[in-house]
């Protein structure tokens, strides 16, 4: 229900509707159409600056821990502390987000993250920093993220409304991946030139941009949603809501499998750069850069689509697994590197399609809890899966480890695609068109001859 101009969200679709489940028609938008909306433009520009700062801090933080301890395990502890709060408290963060107004909530969380970065900068620049300070800062950032992440995700729908939701989500992803191309490079220059403390300071100051954007927004132009009242059992209510909606449950399960076993790129790519192709850090950096280029391209292509289709999600997940297997078998470095671009593209297609379909299909009153569950599964899967895929890679080799991740992704996509088809009353049909096989989902009671595929 909307209390302002425009609908708060599209009506939640019937999960068993055949077009919703796998075959809904897509509308095409202008690639940057949501930027015509003033409030979203302010949000987007603030995130451009903040995301670059975030990537700078990630690199500087890991480098500082390694410099202080000489231990890769200490770097792992820092990463775990930053993601552990989302894994433990992510669902409670979603409950809070559904109760609170998103804009003031984001101003609080963004301010908290800014102060944390500035405090770490002061400790570093004065030479007083110890590794436990970094652990505390990482944990504090993780706790702020528990609320900030679902609030930012669900606030997008209030900024643009349902008609521009996929475009806005896609541009957010392109924004983050573009910063991935700039932030680490700037961090490297700062670390070697003036020290890690300045990277922390600039990240803290970068939060001025999103905070200014939030303050300048016109509240009358938002698409507010009805907030959930305070009450008992709201966490269980959110879980029951997802459990009763196959179109929400199974995409989250799919992303969980992929995030745990197939998206562990630091493990896979570093092993290929070092053990398989006997390269240095520059080769590893090249792999990540090429993936980021593909991710930006995938996000921009997704921005042209008007709706999110679960059929596209399944196809992208299958393609992702196939590309990982193909990359694992690549005999030459240049072949492996080239595959990183389409691999980044389809991985971003999976992320954007899942994010958008969840937001568009969820009732606004529980959107924070649904998005918190999605982020908990997506971000929490990597720390859980990293030791497993690391062990497989160390024991059986990088090629086997990467191929195994791709095989798990393909298997999960195939099984969940069939589950969604069955839930939508569809069946798989294969026929020939112009001498080539065409695979389509059709209604289970469909007895007429299939029309030629478009």
Short mmCIF file of C-alpha atoms in Angstrom, two decimals:
data_model
loop_
_atom_site.label_atom_id
_atom_site.label_comp_id
_atom_site.label_asym_id
_atom_site.label_seq_id
_atom_site.Cartn_x
_atom_site.Cartn_y
_atom_site.Cartn_z
CA UNK A 1 0.00 0.00 0.00
CA UNK A 2 1.35 3.40 -0.93
CA UNK A 3 0.93 6.43 1.28
CA UNK A 4 2.51 8.79 -1.20
CA UNK A 5 2.57 9.47 -4.91
CA UNK A 6 2.78 6.33 -6.95
CA UNK A 7 2.47 2.70 -5.95
CA UNK A 8 4.82 1.40 -3.36
CA UNK A 9 5.54 -1.69 -5.37
CA UNK A 10 4.04 -3.89 -7.99
CA UNK A 11 1.44 -6.32 -6.68
CA UNK A 12 3.02 -9.51 -5.52
CA UNK A 13 2.61 -11.99 -8.37
CA UNK A 14 1.13 -15.41 -8.02
CA UNK A 15 4.12 -17.74 -7.66
CA UNK A 16 2.30 -20.38 -9.65
CA UNK A 17 1.48 -18.10 -12.57
CA UNK A 18 3.32 -19.49 -15.59
CA UNK A 19 4.43 -16.13 -16.92
CA UNK A 20 5.64 -14.97 -13.54
CA UNK A 21 7.46 -18.16 -12.78
CA UNK A 22 9.62 -18.53 -15.85
CA UNK A 23 8.39 -16.77 -18.92
CA UNK A 24 7.14 -13.26 -18.17
CA UNK A 25 7.64 -10.86 -21.07
CA UNK A 26 10.29 -8.21 -20.60
CA UNK A 27 9.99 -4.51 -21.27
CA UNK A 28 13.07 -2.63 -22.42
CA UNK A 29 14.04 0.66 -20.82
CA UNK A 30 16.63 3.24 -21.64
CA UNK A 31 19.88 2.10 -20.06
CA UNK A 32 19.98 5.08 -17.68
CA UNK A 33 16.25 5.84 -17.42
CA UNK A 34 16.08 5.78 -13.62
CA UNK A 35 18.68 8.56 -13.44
CA UNK A 36 15.98 10.95 -14.68
CA UNK A 37 14.49 10.70 -11.17
CA UNK A 38 16.08 13.39 -9.00
CA UNK A 39 16.08 11.46 -5.72
CA UNK A 40 17.64 8.40 -7.31
CA UNK A 41 20.21 10.56 -9.09
CA UNK A 42 21.31 12.00 -5.73
CA UNK A 43 21.49 8.48 -4.28
CA UNK A 44 23.46 7.15 -7.27
CA UNK A 45 26.03 9.97 -7.27
CA UNK A 46 26.59 9.59 -3.54
CA UNK A 47 27.17 5.87 -4.00
CA UNK A 48 29.71 6.51 -6.79
CA UNK A 49 31.95 8.34 -4.33
CA UNK A 50 31.27 6.04 -1.38
CA UNK A 51 31.84 2.81 -3.32
CA UNK A 52 35.27 3.99 -4.47
CA UNK A 53 36.10 4.71 -0.84
CA UNK A 54 34.81 1.28 0.20
CA UNK A 55 37.11 -0.51 -2.26
CA UNK A 56 40.02 1.67 -1.11
CA UNK A 57 39.41 0.65 2.50
CA UNK A 58 39.16 -3.04 1.63
CA UNK A 59 42.59 -3.04 0.03
CA UNK A 60 44.20 -0.80 2.68
CA UNK A 61 42.71 -2.80 5.55
CA UNK A 62 44.03 -6.15 4.29
CA UNK A 63 47.45 -4.66 3.51
CA UNK A 64 47.73 -3.05 6.95
CA UNK A 65 46.85 -6.32 8.72
CA UNK A 66 49.40 -8.18 6.63
CA UNK A 67 52.03 -5.51 7.36
CA UNK A 68 51.42 -5.64 11.12
CA UNK A 69 51.25 -9.43 11.48
CA UNK A 70 52.78 -11.01 8.39
CA UNK A 71 49.93 -13.51 8.61
CA UNK A 72 47.39 -14.38 5.93
CA UNK A 73 45.32 -15.99 8.69
CA UNK A 74 45.02 -12.58 10.36
CA UNK A 75 43.70 -11.16 7.09
CA UNK A 76 41.15 -13.99 7.04
CA UNK A 77 40.11 -13.20 10.61
CA UNK A 78 39.54 -9.56 9.64
CA UNK A 79 37.37 -10.58 6.70
CA UNK A 80 35.42 -13.04 8.86
CA UNK A 81 34.77 -10.39 11.52
CA UNK A 82 33.39 -8.04 8.88
CA UNK A 83 30.98 -10.63 7.45
CA UNK A 84 30.14 -12.56 10.62
CA UNK A 85 27.53 -10.05 11.89
CA UNK A 86 25.53 -10.41 8.67
CA UNK A 87 25.60 -14.18 9.01
CA UNK A 88 24.52 -14.08 12.68
CA UNK A 89 22.20 -11.07 12.84
CA UNK A 90 21.22 -10.39 9.23
CA UNK A 91 17.60 -11.49 9.71
CA UNK A 92 17.20 -9.31 12.79
CA UNK A 93 18.51 -6.40 10.74
CA UNK A 94 15.77 -7.07 8.22
CA UNK A 95 13.14 -6.96 10.97
CA UNK A 96 14.44 -3.55 12.09
CA UNK A 97 14.49 -2.22 8.52
CA UNK A 98 10.85 -3.19 8.00
CA UNK A 99 9.92 -1.22 11.15
CA UNK A 100 11.99 1.91 10.45
CA UNK A 101 11.93 4.67 7.88
CA UNK A 102 14.69 3.93 5.38
CA UNK A 103 16.11 7.41 4.80
CA UNK A 104 16.82 8.32 8.48
CA UNK A 105 18.08 4.77 9.08
CA UNK A 106 20.61 5.10 6.26
CA UNK A 107 21.79 8.44 7.60
CA UNK A 108 22.57 6.78 10.95
CA UNK A 109 24.31 3.70 9.49
CA UNK A 110 26.33 5.70 6.94
CA UNK A 111 27.44 8.11 9.68
CA UNK A 112 28.50 5.20 11.89
CA UNK A 113 30.60 3.69 9.10
CA UNK A 114 32.20 7.09 8.39
CA UNK A 115 33.18 7.56 12.03
CA UNK A 116 34.63 4.04 12.19
CA UNK A 117 36.85 4.70 9.16
CA UNK A 118 37.98 8.08 10.49
CA UNK A 119 38.85 6.58 13.89
CA UNK A 120 40.95 3.90 12.16
CA UNK A 121 42.61 6.61 10.06
CA UNK A 122 43.57 8.61 13.17
CA UNK A 123 45.05 5.52 14.84
CA UNK A 124 47.02 4.64 11.72
CA UNK A 125 48.29 8.13 10.95
CA UNK A 126 49.46 8.64 14.54
CA UNK A 127 51.31 5.30 14.55
CA UNK A 128 49.21 3.92 17.41
CA UNK A 129 47.30 1.29 15.41
CA UNK A 130 47.45 -2.34 16.53
CA UNK A 131 45.88 -5.33 14.86
CA UNK A 132 43.11 -5.56 17.46
CA UNK A 133 42.04 -2.03 16.51
CA UNK A 134 41.50 -3.24 12.96
CA UNK A 135 39.55 -6.25 14.21
CA UNK A 136 37.25 -3.96 16.22
CA UNK A 137 36.80 -1.62 13.23
CA UNK A 138 35.97 -4.54 10.93
CA UNK A 139 33.42 -5.86 13.43
CA UNK A 140 31.88 -2.39 13.81
CA UNK A 141 31.55 -2.02 10.04
CA UNK A 142 29.96 -5.46 9.88
CA UNK A 143 27.42 -4.56 12.57
CA UNK A 144 26.47 -1.37 10.71
CA UNK A 145 26.12 -3.38 7.49
CA UNK A 146 23.54 -5.65 9.15
CA UNK A 147 21.07 -2.75 8.99
CA UNK A 148 22.60 -0.64 6.21
CA UNK A 149 22.57 -3.35 3.55
CA UNK A 150 18.87 -4.35 3.60
CA UNK A 151 17.92 -0.69 4.14
CA UNK A 152 19.84 0.39 1.01
CA UNK A 153 18.48 -2.52 -1.01
CA UNK A 154 14.84 -1.87 -0.11
CA UNK A 155 15.16 1.94 -0.23
CA UNK A 156 15.72 1.78 -4.00
CA UNK A 157 12.07 0.88 -4.58
CA UNK A 158 11.02 3.95 -2.58
CA UNK A 159 13.26 6.12 -4.73
CA UNK A 160 12.09 4.98 -8.18
CA UNK A 161 8.84 3.01 -7.82
CA UNK A 162 8.14 -0.34 -9.46
CA UNK A 163 8.45 0.81 -13.08
CA UNK A 164 12.16 1.64 -12.81
CA UNK A 165 13.18 -0.88 -10.15
CA UNK A 166 15.19 -3.27 -12.32
CA UNK A 167 16.94 -0.39 -14.06
CA UNK A 168 17.89 1.17 -10.73
CA UNK A 169 19.10 -2.12 -9.21
CA UNK A 170 21.19 -2.79 -12.33
CA UNK A 171 22.74 0.68 -12.25
CA UNK A 172 23.58 0.20 -8.56
CA UNK A 173 25.46 -2.98 -9.49
CA UNK A 174 27.26 -1.23 -12.35
CA UNK A 175 28.13 1.55 -9.92
CA UNK A 176 29.69 -0.86 -7.42
CA UNK A 177 31.62 -2.82 -10.06
CA UNK A 178 32.90 0.38 -11.72
CA UNK A 179 34.26 1.47 -8.35
CA UNK A 180 36.02 -1.90 -8.20
CA UNK A 181 38.06 -0.76 -11.22
CA UNK A 182 39.03 2.56 -9.61
CA UNK A 183 39.16 2.07 -5.83
CA UNK A 184 41.93 -0.57 -5.60
CA UNK A 185 44.13 1.40 -8.02
CA UNK A 186 43.74 4.58 -5.97
CA UNK A 187 44.38 2.62 -2.76
CA UNK A 188 47.60 1.21 -4.23
CA UNK A 189 48.86 4.71 -5.07
CA UNK A 190 47.98 5.99 -1.60
CA UNK A 191 49.55 3.04 0.24
CA UNK A 192 52.83 3.28 -1.66
CA UNK A 193 52.85 7.09 -1.71
CA UNK A 194 51.62 8.36 1.67
CA UNK A 195 50.49 5.31 3.69
CA UNK A 196 47.36 3.28 4.49
CA UNK A 197 46.00 5.83 6.96
CA UNK A 198 45.13 8.27 4.17
CA UNK A 199 43.08 5.59 2.40
CA UNK A 200 41.04 5.13 5.60
CA UNK A 201 40.63 8.90 5.97
CA UNK A 202 39.46 9.39 2.40
CA UNK A 203 36.98 6.54 2.79
CA UNK A 204 35.59 8.18 5.93
CA UNK A 205 35.26 11.50 4.12
CA UNK A 206 33.66 9.79 1.11
CA UNK A 207 30.52 9.19 3.21
CA UNK A 208 29.85 12.93 3.02
CA UNK A 209 28.59 12.35 -0.54
CA UNK A 210 25.79 9.83 0.23
CA UNK A 211 24.84 11.70 3.42
CA UNK A 212 24.50 14.94 1.46
CA UNK A 213 22.42 13.16 -1.18
CA UNK A 214 20.09 11.76 1.49
CA UNK A 215 19.63 15.20 3.05
CA UNK A 216 18.87 16.85 -0.30
CA UNK A 217 16.17 14.34 -1.30
CA UNK A 218 12.59 15.54 -1.64
CA UNK A 219 10.50 13.39 0.68
CA UNK A 220 7.28 14.20 -1.21
CA UNK A 221 8.72 12.50 -4.30
CA UNK A 222 9.48 9.20 -2.52
CA UNK A 223 7.27 6.12 -2.90
CA UNK A 224 6.85 5.32 0.81
CA UNK A 225 5.67 1.94 1.99
CA UNK A 226 3.64 0.93 5.00
CA UNK A 227 6.04 0.03 7.79
CA UNK A 228 5.62 -3.17 9.77
CA UNK A 229 4.33 -2.51 13.31
CA UNK A 230 6.41 -3.64 16.26
CA UNK A 231 5.32 -7.10 17.35
CA UNK A 232 6.41 -10.57 18.33
CA UNK A 233 7.25 -13.30 15.86
CA UNK A 234 8.18 -10.98 12.97
CA UNK A 235 11.35 -12.92 12.20
CA UNK A 236 9.40 -16.18 11.96
CA UNK A 237 6.76 -14.37 9.92
CA UNK A 238 9.39 -13.34 7.36
CA UNK A 239 10.78 -16.86 7.13
CA UNK A 240 7.28 -18.33 6.72
CA UNK A 241 6.56 -15.76 4.01
CA UNK A 242 9.60 -16.86 2.00
CA UNK A 243 8.98 -20.57 2.67
CA UNK A 244 5.45 -20.23 1.25
CA UNK A 245 6.63 -18.52 -1.94
CA UNK A 246 8.59 -20.81 -4.30
CA UNK A 247 9.40 -17.82 -6.53
CA UNK A 248 11.29 -16.28 -3.56
CA UNK A 249 12.61 -19.39 -1.80
CA UNK A 250 14.28 -21.17 -4.70
CA UNK A 251 16.18 -18.19 -6.17
CA UNK A 252 17.60 -17.59 -2.67
CA UNK A 253 18.57 -21.27 -2.43
CA UNK A 254 20.22 -21.07 -5.87
CA UNK A 255 22.24 -17.98 -4.92
CA UNK A 256 23.19 -19.75 -1.68
CA UNK A 257 24.70 -22.70 -3.56
CA UNK A 258 26.48 -20.41 -6.01
CA UNK A 259 27.75 -18.02 -3.35
CA UNK A 260 29.06 -20.87 -1.22
CA UNK A 261 30.75 -23.02 -3.86
CA UNK A 262 31.04 -21.13 -7.16
CA UNK A 263 31.61 -17.44 -6.31
CA UNK A 264 34.83 -17.97 -4.32
CA UNK A 265 36.92 -16.14 -6.91
CA UNK A 266 39.76 -15.09 -4.55
CA UNK A 267 40.49 -18.79 -3.96
CA UNK A 268 40.11 -19.90 -7.57
CA UNK A 269 41.76 -17.00 -9.39
CA UNK A 270 44.74 -16.72 -7.07
CA UNK A 271 45.36 -20.47 -7.45
CA UNK A 272 45.22 -20.23 -11.26
CA UNK A 273 47.49 -17.18 -11.32
CA UNK A 274 50.09 -18.80 -9.04
CA UNK A 275 49.91 -22.60 -9.40
CA UNK A 276 48.57 -23.11 -12.93
CA UNK A 277 50.03 -20.23 -14.96
CA UNK A 278 52.94 -19.43 -12.60
CA UNK A 279 52.23 -15.71 -12.71
CA UNK A 280 52.54 -12.94 -10.16
CA UNK A 281 50.15 -10.51 -8.47
CA UNK A 282 49.79 -8.67 -11.77
CA UNK A 283 48.21 -11.74 -13.39
CA UNK A 284 45.80 -12.13 -10.48
CA UNK A 285 44.92 -8.43 -10.73
CA UNK A 286 44.32 -8.83 -14.48
CA UNK A 287 41.85 -11.67 -13.89
CA UNK A 288 39.90 -9.56 -11.39
CA UNK A 289 39.93 -6.52 -13.68
CA UNK A 290 38.59 -8.52 -16.64
CA UNK A 291 35.84 -9.97 -14.43
CA UNK A 292 34.94 -6.47 -13.29
CA UNK A 293 34.70 -5.33 -16.92
CA UNK A 294 32.29 -8.18 -17.62
CA UNK A 295 30.32 -7.40 -14.45
CA UNK A 296 29.87 -3.75 -15.43
CA UNK A 297 28.73 -4.84 -18.90
CA UNK A 298 26.27 -7.33 -17.40
CA UNK A 299 24.82 -4.71 -15.07
CA UNK A 300 24.37 -2.19 -17.89
CA UNK A 301 22.70 -4.79 -20.12
CA UNK A 302 20.38 -5.69 -17.24
CA UNK A 303 19.50 -2.00 -16.94
CA UNK A 304 17.89 -2.16 -20.40
CA UNK A 305 15.49 -4.89 -19.34
CA UNK A 306 12.21 -3.73 -17.86
CA UNK A 307 11.39 -6.81 -15.80
CA UNK A 308 13.26 -9.66 -14.13
CA UNK A 309 12.48 -13.17 -15.37
CA UNK A 310 13.30 -16.28 -13.39
CA UNK A 311 13.88 -18.07 -16.68
CA UNK A 312 16.76 -15.66 -17.31
CA UNK A 313 18.12 -16.38 -13.83
CA UNK A 314 18.18 -20.13 -14.49
CA UNK A 315 19.78 -19.71 -17.92
CA UNK A 316 22.43 -17.33 -16.56
CA UNK A 317 23.24 -19.72 -13.69
CA UNK A 318 23.62 -22.61 -16.16
CA UNK A 319 25.86 -20.49 -18.38
CA UNK A 320 27.90 -19.42 -15.35
CA UNK A 321 28.58 -23.03 -14.36
CA UNK A 322 29.46 -23.99 -17.95
CA UNK A 323 31.90 -21.07 -18.24
CA UNK A 324 33.62 -22.05 -14.98
CA UNK A 325 34.08 -25.59 -16.29
CA UNK A 326 35.37 -24.25 -19.62
CA UNK A 327 37.79 -21.92 -17.82
CA UNK A 328 39.01 -24.80 -15.66
CA UNK A 329 39.93 -26.72 -18.81
CA UNK A 330 41.64 -23.78 -20.57
CA UNK A 331 45.22 -24.77 -21.43
CA UNK A 332 46.52 -21.25 -22.06
CA UNK A 333 46.57 -18.13 -19.91
CA UNK A 334 45.08 -15.93 -22.66
CA UNK A 335 42.10 -18.29 -23.08
CA UNK A 336 41.45 -18.32 -19.34
CA UNK A 337 41.71 -14.53 -19.18
CA UNK A 338 39.24 -14.03 -22.05
CA UNK A 339 36.66 -16.24 -20.34
CA UNK A 340 36.76 -13.94 -17.29
CA UNK A 341 34.79 -11.27 -19.20
CA UNK A 342 31.68 -13.36 -20.02
CA UNK A 343 32.01 -15.05 -16.61
CA UNK A 344 31.73 -11.64 -14.94
CA UNK A 345 28.80 -10.76 -17.20
CA UNK A 346 26.69 -13.82 -16.38
CA UNK A 347 27.57 -13.68 -12.66
CA UNK A 348 26.24 -10.11 -12.57
CA UNK A 349 23.14 -11.23 -14.49
CA UNK A 350 22.50 -13.82 -11.76
CA UNK A 351 22.95 -11.21 -9.01
CA UNK A 352 20.84 -8.47 -10.60
CA UNK A 353 18.04 -10.80 -11.71
CA UNK A 354 17.77 -12.38 -8.25
CA UNK A 355 17.84 -9.03 -6.48
CA UNK A 356 15.23 -7.46 -8.75
CA UNK A 357 12.87 -10.42 -8.87
CA UNK A 358 12.90 -10.66 -5.06
CA UNK A 359 12.16 -6.96 -4.61
CA UNK A 360 9.43 -6.84 -7.26
CA UNK A 361 7.70 -9.99 -5.99
CA UNK A 362 7.80 -9.19 -2.28
CA UNK A 363 5.14 -7.38 -0.29
CA UNK A 364 6.64 -4.05 0.87
CA UNK A 365 5.86 -4.77 4.53
CA UNK A 366 8.31 -7.72 4.57
CA UNK A 367 10.78 -6.54 1.93
CA UNK A 368 13.49 -5.70 4.48
CA UNK A 369 13.37 -9.20 5.96
CA UNK A 370 13.40 -10.89 2.53
CA UNK A 371 16.36 -8.80 1.35
CA UNK A 372 18.17 -9.43 4.64
CA UNK A 373 17.73 -13.19 4.15
CA UNK A 374 19.01 -12.87 0.58
CA UNK A 375 22.08 -10.87 1.66
CA UNK A 376 22.73 -13.21 4.58
CA UNK A 377 22.75 -16.23 2.26
CA UNK A 378 24.70 -14.46 -0.47
CA UNK A 379 27.37 -12.81 1.71
CA UNK A 380 27.46 -15.52 4.36
CA UNK A 381 27.97 -18.34 1.87
CA UNK A 382 31.47 -17.33 0.79
CA UNK A 383 33.12 -17.47 4.25
CA UNK A 384 31.47 -20.86 4.85
CA UNK A 385 32.42 -22.27 1.46
CA UNK A 386 35.93 -20.80 1.17
CA UNK A 387 37.62 -23.38 3.45
CA UNK A 388 35.86 -26.20 1.58
CA UNK A 389 36.75 -25.04 -1.93
CA UNK A 390 40.23 -24.10 -0.67
CA UNK A 391 40.75 -27.65 0.59
CA UNK A 392 39.53 -29.15 -2.70
CA UNK A 393 41.78 -26.79 -4.66
CA UNK A 394 44.84 -27.55 -2.51
CA UNK A 395 44.21 -31.31 -2.55
CA UNK A 396 43.14 -31.93 -6.12
CA UNK A 397 44.39 -28.85 -7.95
CA UNK A 398 42.95 -25.55 -9.12
CA UNK A 399 41.37 -27.01 -12.25
CA UNK A 400 39.40 -29.62 -10.30
CA UNK A 401 38.33 -27.06 -7.71
CA UNK A 402 37.10 -24.54 -10.30
CA UNK A 403 35.34 -27.23 -12.35
CA UNK A 404 33.66 -28.59 -9.21
CA UNK A 405 32.29 -25.13 -8.40
CA UNK A 406 30.92 -24.84 -11.94
CA UNK A 407 29.36 -28.31 -11.77
CA UNK A 408 27.60 -27.46 -8.49
CA UNK A 409 26.26 -24.23 -10.01
CA UNK A 410 24.93 -26.04 -13.10
CA UNK A 411 23.37 -28.84 -11.05
CA UNK A 412 21.68 -26.41 -8.65
CA UNK A 413 20.37 -24.31 -11.56
CA UNK A 414 18.98 -27.34 -13.40
CA UNK A 415 17.26 -28.81 -10.34
CA UNK A 416 15.80 -25.50 -9.17
CA UNK A 417 14.69 -24.64 -12.71
CA UNK A 418 12.68 -27.88 -12.82
CA UNK A 419 11.25 -27.19 -9.33
CA UNK A 420 10.10 -23.71 -10.39
CA UNK A 421 8.65 -25.08 -13.60
CA UNK A 422 6.69 -27.71 -11.68
CA UNK A 423 5.47 -25.09 -9.20
CA UNK A 424 4.30 -22.96 -12.12
CA UNK A 425 2.44 -25.83 -13.77
CA UNK A 426 4.98 -26.08 -16.60
CA UNK A 427 6.80 -28.91 -18.29
CA UNK A 428 9.92 -29.04 -20.42
CA UNK A 429 9.28 -29.45 -24.15
CA UNK A 430 11.82 -29.93 -26.94
CA UNK A 431 11.02 -29.42 -30.63
CA UNK A 432 12.80 -28.54 -33.83
CA UNK A 433 12.63 -25.13 -35.50
CA UNK A 434 14.48 -24.39 -38.74
CA UNK A 435 16.67 -27.42 -38.23
CA UNK A 436 17.73 -26.67 -34.67
CA UNK A 437 16.44 -27.92 -31.32
CA UNK A 438 14.39 -25.48 -29.22
CA UNK A 439 13.87 -26.11 -25.50
CA UNK A 440 10.90 -24.36 -23.91
CA UNK A 441 8.72 -24.53 -20.82
CA UNK A 442 5.05 -24.91 -21.70
CA UNK A 443 1.89 -25.43 -19.61
CA UNK A 444 1.56 -29.04 -18.49
CA UNK A 445 -1.85 -29.36 -20.17
CA UNK A 446 -0.65 -27.74 -23.40
CA UNK A 447 -1.70 -30.10 -26.18
CA UNK A 448 -1.64 -27.87 -29.24
CA UNK A 449 1.32 -27.69 -31.55
CA UNK A 450 4.00 -25.39 -30.28
CA UNK A 451 4.32 -22.06 -32.02
CA UNK A 452 7.72 -21.37 -33.59
CA UNK A 453 10.11 -19.86 -31.05
CA UNK A 454 10.82 -16.19 -31.41
#
